[in-house]
XYZ file of C-alpha atoms in Angstrom:
560
model
C 96.037 21.907 -18.434
C 92.818 20.567 -20.164
C 93.447 16.906 -18.331
C 93.820 18.718 -15.012
C 90.719 20.484 -15.324
C 88.801 17.218 -16.518
C 90.010 15.695 -13.390
C 88.814 18.199 -11.020
C 85.212 18.381 -12.709
C 85.046 14.545 -12.152
C 85.845 14.640 -8.610
C 83.883 17.593 -7.864
C 80.343 15.402 -9.237
C 81.203 12.648 -6.888
C 82.214 14.769 -3.776
C 78.054 14.550 -2.689
C 78.592 11.062 -2.565
C 82.076 10.807 -0.357
C 80.949 10.983 3.647
C 83.921 13.279 4.501
C 81.969 15.840 2.512
C 79.050 15.920 5.056
C 81.057 15.136 8.007
C 82.874 18.847 7.376
C 79.270 20.309 6.739
C 76.952 19.276 9.468
C 74.035 21.448 8.347
C 74.022 19.393 5.231
C 74.277 16.214 7.090
C 71.222 17.099 8.971
C 69.522 17.978 5.757
C 70.383 14.526 4.066
C 69.144 12.744 7.210
C 65.768 14.406 7.452
C 65.343 13.649 3.513
C 66.458 9.852 4.167
C 63.998 9.584 7.223
C 61.414 11.618 5.253
C 61.474 8.991 2.071
C 61.897 5.820 4.635
C 58.764 7.217 6.446
C 56.929 7.549 2.909
C 57.890 4.426 1.660
C 57.132 2.250 5.039
C 53.489 4.424 5.171
C 52.812 3.167 1.391
C 53.587 -0.314 2.203
C 51.433 -0.196 5.308
C 48.614 1.075 3.364
C 49.297 -1.222 0.501
C 49.035 -4.192 3.243
C 46.030 -2.534 4.945
C 44.455 -2.184 1.211
C 45.239 -5.765 0.461
C 43.842 -6.995 4.030
C 40.814 -4.858 3.541
C 40.100 -6.519 0.020
C 40.506 -9.898 1.484
C 38.065 -9.336 3.875
C 35.681 -7.901 1.562
C 35.957 -10.573 -0.834
C 35.317 -12.859 2.135
C 32.267 -10.769 2.936
C 31.204 -10.866 -0.494
C 31.628 -14.634 -0.598
C 29.620 -15.138 2.496
C 26.603 -13.071 1.317
C 26.824 -14.845 -2.184
C 26.429 -18.075 -0.389
C 23.700 -16.411 1.891
C 21.766 -15.241 -1.387
C 21.954 -18.817 -2.783
C 20.522 -20.074 0.537
C 17.700 -17.224 0.482
C 17.128 -18.069 -3.159
C 16.883 -21.926 -2.611
C 14.317 -21.363 0.031
C 12.154 -18.855 -1.951
C 12.258 -21.569 -4.889
C 11.113 -23.948 -2.218
C 8.214 -21.510 -1.210
C 7.214 -21.160 -5.131
C 7.475 -24.741 -5.878
C 5.220 -25.740 -3.075
C 3.058 -27.505 -4.764
C -0.274 -26.664 -3.254
C 0.282 -23.041 -2.965
C 1.393 -23.137 -6.788
C -1.929 -24.895 -7.832
C -3.901 -22.782 -5.849
C -2.105 -19.876 -7.131
C -2.802 -20.557 -10.631
C -6.432 -21.524 -9.682
C -6.870 -17.792 -8.979
C -4.889 -16.613 -12.016
C -7.192 -18.585 -14.270
C -10.177 -17.018 -12.528
C -8.476 -13.378 -13.430
C -8.005 -14.450 -16.694
C -11.627 -15.507 -16.855
C -12.969 -12.348 -15.569
C -10.756 -10.214 -17.750
C -11.211 -12.076 -20.842
C -15.058 -11.437 -20.419
C -14.435 -8.064 -19.725
C -12.608 -7.481 -22.894
C -15.017 -9.320 -24.878
C -18.242 -8.005 -23.632
C -17.267 -4.415 -22.139
C -13.791 -3.253 -23.388
C -13.297 0.645 -22.162
C -16.571 0.731 -20.388
C -16.385 1.032 -16.398
C -17.868 -2.638 -15.702
C -19.145 -5.365 -16.807
C -22.800 -7.019 -16.672
C -22.036 -10.709 -17.237
C -25.477 -12.159 -17.441
C -26.575 -9.683 -20.032
C -23.081 -9.608 -21.473
C -22.872 -5.501 -22.071
C -20.580 -2.877 -20.220
C -22.014 -0.104 -18.185
C -20.469 3.226 -16.952
C -20.871 3.501 -13.445
C -18.209 5.924 -13.038
C -18.395 8.206 -16.204
C -16.668 6.152 -18.484
C -13.144 6.041 -17.059
C -12.656 2.443 -17.748
C -12.694 1.550 -14.003
C -12.225 -2.198 -14.554
C -9.342 -1.971 -17.075
C -7.568 0.713 -14.697
C -8.452 -1.170 -11.684
C -7.019 -4.381 -13.139
C -3.825 -2.899 -14.315
C -1.743 -3.710 -11.486
C -3.347 -7.331 -10.909
C -2.172 -8.269 -14.842
C 1.134 -7.163 -13.980
C 1.470 -8.771 -10.829
C 0.262 -12.092 -12.211
C 2.507 -11.879 -15.200
C -0.201 -11.529 -17.615
C 2.042 -9.240 -19.924
C -0.238 -9.415 -23.240
C -3.205 -8.395 -21.347
C -1.546 -5.658 -19.688
C -0.123 -4.252 -22.864
C -3.639 -4.076 -24.419
C -4.705 -2.303 -21.397
C -1.774 0.286 -21.628
C -2.590 0.870 -25.057
C -6.075 2.033 -24.400
C -4.900 4.159 -21.296
C -2.438 5.816 -23.810
C -4.590 6.112 -26.886
C -8.440 6.145 -25.628
C -8.482 7.022 -21.859
C -10.196 10.352 -21.881
C -11.112 12.439 -18.867
C -12.657 15.373 -20.250
C -16.362 14.163 -19.292
C -19.364 16.079 -18.333
C -19.950 13.763 -15.349
C -20.326 14.438 -11.615
C -17.927 12.026 -10.338
C -16.971 10.611 -6.850
C -13.826 12.076 -5.556
C -13.326 9.299 -3.318
C -14.068 6.389 -5.709
C -12.074 8.134 -8.520
C -9.143 8.661 -6.291
C -9.014 5.449 -5.044
C -9.798 3.146 -8.398
C -8.400 5.493 -11.215
C -5.595 7.467 -9.386
C -4.403 4.606 -7.607
C -4.520 2.060 -10.197
C -2.635 4.391 -12.564
C 0.194 5.236 -10.144
C 0.431 1.650 -9.009
C 0.887 0.886 -12.719
C 3.446 3.333 -12.915
C 5.237 2.252 -9.970
C 5.432 -1.265 -11.006
C 5.954 -0.866 -14.746
C 8.128 2.541 -14.708
C 5.784 3.531 -17.717
C 5.114 7.274 -17.824
C 2.043 7.658 -19.568
C 0.320 6.141 -16.369
C 1.889 9.056 -14.295
C 0.552 11.475 -16.937
C -2.838 10.103 -16.806
C -2.938 10.223 -13.076
C -1.651 13.752 -12.798
C -4.327 14.757 -15.750
C -7.156 13.164 -13.410
C -5.841 14.612 -10.049
C -5.744 17.941 -11.669
C -9.212 17.864 -12.367
C -10.136 16.662 -8.757
C -8.522 19.394 -6.916
C -10.899 22.012 -6.989
C -13.139 19.686 -4.554
C -10.629 20.899 -1.748
C -11.302 24.296 -2.324
C -13.099 24.781 0.931
C -13.086 26.961 3.797
C -11.626 24.342 5.876
C -9.704 22.386 3.002
C -12.081 19.437 3.978
C -12.939 18.630 0.542
C -16.534 18.292 -1.346
C -17.395 14.486 -2.125
C -18.359 14.977 -5.992
C -16.983 17.174 -8.459
C -17.758 17.526 -12.261
C -14.599 16.358 -14.385
C -15.203 18.706 -17.111
C -16.410 21.855 -15.542
C -15.185 21.683 -11.958
C -18.089 22.580 -9.661
C -17.703 20.665 -6.525
C -20.391 19.841 -4.209
C -21.743 17.153 -1.741
C -24.581 14.580 -2.331
C -27.954 16.036 -1.113
C -28.879 13.177 1.133
C -25.770 14.071 3.598
C -27.658 17.587 4.403
C -24.419 19.220 2.616
C -22.074 17.235 4.911
C -18.905 15.658 3.515
C -18.444 12.088 4.052
C -15.690 10.867 6.779
C -14.439 8.037 4.306
C -14.815 10.026 1.454
C -12.995 13.010 2.332
C -10.040 11.075 4.415
C -9.092 8.431 1.607
C -7.168 10.266 -0.681
C -3.924 10.841 1.160
C -2.008 8.225 0.061
C -2.331 8.767 -3.524
C -2.094 12.460 -3.452
C 1.133 12.347 -1.670
C 2.578 9.791 -3.941
C 1.647 12.121 -6.976
C 3.937 14.746 -5.422
C 6.673 12.437 -4.543
C 6.583 11.490 -8.064
C 5.940 15.029 -9.966
C 7.487 16.916 -7.476
C 4.726 19.318 -7.489
C 3.954 20.054 -3.715
C -0.073 20.968 -4.481
C -1.608 17.476 -4.101
C 0.310 16.526 -0.893
C -0.678 19.989 0.863
C -4.244 19.673 -0.254
C -4.857 16.507 1.341
C -2.734 16.959 4.320
C -4.796 20.380 5.401
C -7.805 17.914 5.512
C -5.824 16.238 8.491
C -5.055 19.533 10.081
C -8.701 20.448 10.110
C -10.005 17.471 11.772
C -6.983 17.539 14.136
C -8.268 20.841 15.606
C -11.573 19.226 17.001
C -10.051 15.706 17.287
C -12.052 13.320 19.653
C -9.974 11.886 22.803
C -11.088 8.292 21.605
C -10.298 9.203 17.883
C -13.725 8.243 16.806
C -15.297 10.733 14.265
C -19.022 10.582 13.038
C -19.458 9.537 9.173
C -20.512 13.032 8.510
C -18.381 16.124 8.850
C -19.338 19.609 7.844
C -16.732 20.599 5.323
C -17.362 24.764 6.398
C -16.776 23.974 10.009
C -14.911 20.987 9.946
C -16.668 19.367 12.561
C -18.578 16.362 12.905
C -22.534 16.077 12.603
C -24.593 14.154 14.851
C -24.272 10.590 13.063
C -23.176 6.812 13.264
C -19.806 6.185 14.150
C -18.699 3.141 12.498
C -15.651 0.979 10.925
C -18.277 -0.034 8.262
C -19.310 1.784 5.397
C -18.483 5.387 5.049
C -15.958 5.367 7.990
C -13.812 2.557 7.496
C -11.006 3.583 5.400
C -10.442 6.562 7.329
C -8.676 4.667 9.804
C -6.986 2.629 7.452
C -4.968 5.774 5.742
C -3.942 7.282 9.411
C -2.095 3.914 9.541
C -1.308 3.639 5.820
C 0.169 7.390 5.279
C 2.632 6.271 8.220
C 3.886 3.156 6.591
C 4.297 5.101 2.999
C 6.444 7.541 4.337
C 8.638 4.289 5.585
C 7.400 5.362 9.529
C 9.927 8.410 10.012
C 9.453 10.939 12.558
C 7.769 13.550 10.143
C 5.044 11.013 9.983
C 4.651 10.521 13.718
C 1.302 12.267 13.736
C -0.204 9.691 12.005
C 0.736 7.068 14.011
C -0.297 8.845 17.165
C -3.788 9.456 15.714
C -4.191 5.732 14.612
C -3.223 4.587 17.723
C -5.884 7.232 19.473
C -8.496 5.769 17.039
C -7.586 2.276 17.892
C -8.155 3.134 21.578
C -11.658 3.927 20.720
C -12.122 0.947 18.549
C -11.399 -0.901 21.967
C -14.318 0.605 23.231
C -16.633 -1.025 20.551
C -15.469 -4.271 20.843
C -18.117 -7.086 21.932
C -18.623 -10.831 22.024
C -21.493 -12.579 21.207
C -23.213 -15.713 23.032
C -22.835 -18.418 22.921
C -19.892 -18.933 20.605
C -18.034 -15.972 21.688
C -17.420 -14.302 18.299
C -15.384 -10.978 18.496
C -17.286 -8.337 16.539
C -17.084 -4.164 16.167
C -20.429 -2.113 16.993
C -21.549 0.798 15.659
C -21.936 3.682 17.982
C -25.039 6.303 17.562
C -24.444 8.965 20.371
C -24.022 6.930 23.580
C -26.050 4.125 22.267
C -24.014 0.861 20.650
C -25.813 -1.213 18.222
C -24.626 -4.945 17.605
C -24.206 -4.527 13.631
C -21.014 -5.278 11.772
C -20.599 -4.680 8.314
C -18.650 -7.340 6.326
C -16.887 -3.926 5.048
C -15.222 -3.675 8.728
C -13.569 -7.042 8.058
C -10.653 -4.856 6.746
C -9.992 -4.174 10.352
C -8.579 -7.486 11.384
C -5.612 -6.695 8.561
C -5.384 -3.474 9.763
C -4.725 -3.932 13.402
C -2.049 -6.885 12.044
C -0.484 -4.589 10.141
C -0.100 -2.029 12.875
C 0.618 -4.220 15.462
C 4.491 -3.842 14.852
C 4.560 -0.386 15.953
C 3.655 -1.169 19.170
C 5.462 -2.389 22.333
C 5.745 -6.167 22.785
C 2.538 -5.971 24.872
C 0.425 -3.741 23.125
C 1.610 -5.799 19.951
C 0.474 -8.925 21.333
C -2.736 -7.520 22.567
C -3.974 -5.996 18.654
C -2.356 -9.102 16.928
C -4.735 -11.485 18.746
C -7.702 -9.147 18.434
C -7.058 -9.184 14.660
C -7.098 -12.941 14.843
C -10.377 -13.191 16.734
C -11.734 -10.541 14.508
C -10.721 -12.487 11.414
C -12.482 -15.694 12.739
C -15.605 -13.670 12.906
C -15.379 -12.477 9.427
C -14.514 -15.880 8.307
C -17.855 -16.802 9.752
C -19.381 -14.671 8.154
C -18.736 -16.388 5.037
C -19.420 -20.213 6.536
C -22.720 -19.481 8.204
C -24.591 -19.167 5.194
C -25.720 -21.783 2.628
C -23.627 -20.450 -0.236
C -20.578 -19.996 2.167
C -20.491 -16.516 0.685
C -21.057 -13.507 3.540
C -23.826 -11.047 3.447
C -23.512 -7.482 3.369
C -23.965 -6.878 7.191
C -24.730 -8.896 10.247
C -26.376 -8.430 13.707
C -25.706 -10.145 17.093
C -27.957 -11.308 19.610
C -27.622 -12.861 22.758
C -27.813 -16.411 22.918
C -27.846 -16.355 18.953
C -24.365 -15.309 17.945
C -24.577 -13.878 14.279
C -27.704 -13.339 11.842
C -27.230 -12.066 8.519
C -28.927 -8.640 7.732
C -28.645 -7.434 4.448
C -28.145 -10.544 2.582
C -26.601 -9.740 -0.807
C -22.920 -10.283 -1.761
C -21.162 -8.287 -4.474
C -17.689 -9.821 -4.472
C -16.510 -7.794 -1.866
C -12.516 -8.282 -0.798
C -12.314 -7.275 2.926
C -12.260 -10.517 4.694
C -9.814 -11.852 2.192
C -7.750 -8.701 2.427
C -7.265 -9.421 6.001
C -6.467 -13.085 5.886
C -3.662 -12.050 3.558
C -2.392 -9.687 5.902
C -2.686 -12.246 8.877
C -0.735 -14.856 6.570
C 2.051 -12.680 5.783
C 2.657 -11.366 9.229
C 1.979 -14.596 11.211
C 3.006 -17.141 8.723
C 0.146 -19.397 9.931
C -1.303 -21.235 7.001
C -4.816 -21.743 8.383
C -5.565 -18.333 6.759
C -4.556 -19.680 3.467
C -6.909 -22.429 4.056
C -9.801 -20.160 5.165
C -9.156 -18.062 1.813
C -8.942 -20.842 -0.372
C -12.778 -21.867 0.903
C -13.748 -18.526 0.207
C -12.212 -18.736 -3.392
C -14.142 -21.902 -3.738
C -17.419 -20.366 -3.109
C -16.876 -17.811 -5.307
C -16.129 -20.388 -7.749
C -19.433 -22.165 -7.218
C -21.962 -19.257 -6.727
C -20.718 -16.440 -8.827
C -18.884 -17.779 -11.816
C -20.625 -17.795 -14.883
C -20.041 -18.462 -18.806
C -19.418 -14.555 -19.198
C -17.554 -13.704 -15.813
C -18.455 -13.272 -12.179
C -21.594 -11.867 -10.404
C -22.790 -11.357 -7.044
C -25.483 -12.650 -5.059
C -29.121 -11.169 -4.732
C -29.205 -13.559 -1.812
C -26.529 -15.490 0.107
C -29.213 -17.516 1.551
C -30.715 -18.733 -1.805
C -27.987 -17.881 -4.161
C -29.839 -16.162 -6.394
C -27.466 -14.318 -8.664
C -27.063 -10.433 -9.839
C -25.801 -9.094 -13.121
C -22.650 -6.951 -12.010
C -18.865 -7.819 -12.154
C -17.526 -5.031 -9.814
C -14.285 -3.681 -10.650
C -12.864 -4.566 -7.105
C -13.316 -7.934 -7.772
C -10.470 -7.662 -9.992
C -8.283 -5.002 -8.176
C -8.591 -6.469 -4.918
C -10.454 -9.987 -4.311
C -8.627 -11.860 -6.879
C -5.394 -9.931 -6.441
C -5.139 -10.172 -2.613
C -6.165 -14.249 -3.300
C -3.465 -14.487 -5.499
C -1.000 -12.906 -3.049
C -2.223 -15.225 -0.113
C -0.800 -18.189 -2.002
C 2.423 -16.176 -3.366
C 5.881 -15.864 -1.498
C 6.155 -12.881 0.733
C 9.119 -11.561 -1.871
C 5.832 -10.652 -4.344
C 4.960 -7.351 -3.404
C 6.763 -7.472 -0.070
C 5.300 -5.166 2.804
C 8.492 -3.437 3.752
C 8.626 -1.944 0.194
C 4.826 -1.481 -0.997
C 1.640 -0.059 0.663
C -1.624 -0.915 -0.721
C -4.360 1.897 -0.945
C -7.895 0.663 -0.032
C -8.679 -0.655 -3.772
C -5.520 -3.152 -2.935
C -3.323 -0.824 -5.476
C 0.392 -1.290 -4.350
C 1.923 1.837 -3.950
C 6.184 1.910 -3.476
C 7.052 3.205 -0.155
C 9.435 6.378 -0.138
C 11.255 8.046 2.980
C 9.413 11.133 4.104
C 11.592 13.553 6.286
C 9.590 17.016 5.102
C 9.242 17.796 8.826
C 6.716 20.352 7.941
C 3.352 19.079 8.652
C 1.435 21.898 9.718
C 3.572 21.445 13.256
C 1.724 24.365 14.784
C -1.784 23.277 13.893
C -1.127 19.581 14.548
C 0.674 19.286 17.781
C -1.820 18.390 19.974
C -4.134 15.507 18.825
C -4.314 13.164 16.095
C -6.551 13.217 13.201
C -8.783 10.920 11.191
C -9.720 9.823 7.789
C -12.629 8.327 6.178
C -14.102 6.411 3.473
C -17.295 4.382 2.638
C -15.319 1.508 1.496
C -16.385 0.956 -2.490
C -19.910 1.789 -2.557
C -20.649 -0.924 -5.012
C -23.831 -1.243 -6.792
C -26.074 -4.491 -6.985
C -26.618 -5.515 -10.280
C -30.089 -5.818 -11.932
C -30.921 -8.851 -13.789
């Protein structure tokens, strides 16, 4: 009996393997077939995915290999550019000039705003904020002067104090100090610079507390109390009220605090309400009414950087749709600029007039020589025909600005020029305070066109500075570009702008590329960040574009 039960049990174990079992039970046969098909499909699907994955991996490996080869080609080209003997030599010469200027500042004026090279002492032209030191931070960093940068960084961290009973220019403090600190932060990632930028910006903010949001131009750093200078009749200066957008928007982006951006963009809203059809604003704007007073229209002193920032805020936000207003306003202003263009006789130098009421004045500031670079930078946003037209205009204006330098015995430009029929250009105010605007435009035109002519012009200007402005204890301006008599001031923007743009003029385009950085009006590079906030006071800004202002670095003629 036991053997019988064991045999029966054994046969029952294998009955599921017997086909006859399923032939007698069709439902179970169907279930078996379904299971078999499902398993087969699953296995086939897995194998297919594996093969596809292997194919994708192989393709990706090929693409990676191709990209590696492309990268090597790009690197080799970059190396070739970097190793160009002429550009390398010139770049090193400019770097040596920066070392000379900086070392002189360190030796004779450390921690002061500016150096007076002839008397070998420092002066606090901006309330003792270390203007030259802060202005120089990014130049030192870009040139690879690491030891000098670290010494400057330690001064900022341990000695820079903004709690000063000093009536500061909101404009000058923003472009030099806020801009310089933000640029140093963007380049180095060191948060001490961002913290200091926030500190000084917070002290400036009450200047915007007006009925229109248009700021006063002066504020006491310790006590607040904003006001405008008496000589403007209570008005704010266009360039001074419209050249803080880049810096304060950047500060909002980096701190997450919206108050900085809100303050400066309220200015644009106010100006937009009465923005003229030609996009040209007078240099005096009433902060209570938000309207212009009867005064000069110019792309020179007190007007220039307003137009510059309309374009650059659009670039700063990576040209996204939320910034279209700025671009539209800038294009409107460029139509207005075209109405101010004249050509001299007999040499047909292209220049930008100034406007008083309905009358044009045949005068152009060297400060207005930022315009060729601005036009070149903005030309790419137009369609092909307009882009070509504005780039051509930029090149014509750059030729005029270069001849501001070439037309004097010292080969350095005066502060402004007049154009008379049959006589071309003649220098008006004949001092030179180491300004950067022409070199700035040459830098942009070289980057955008690749034309090495602009490098040659820049090198000639640099050599003129070396011949006429370099002394044993730094660099000085000239009281007269005809006689070459020297003054006693090394402007902070000479280190921040003039030498930086000259250095970049002879550097590969991969050094501070224009698709990743935008320069503020003091040549401090600020990293481009996408803006998609889409909340730019739409209800107030739909109809017309607005403008911005600036008197492009006042500068002071140093005394002996």
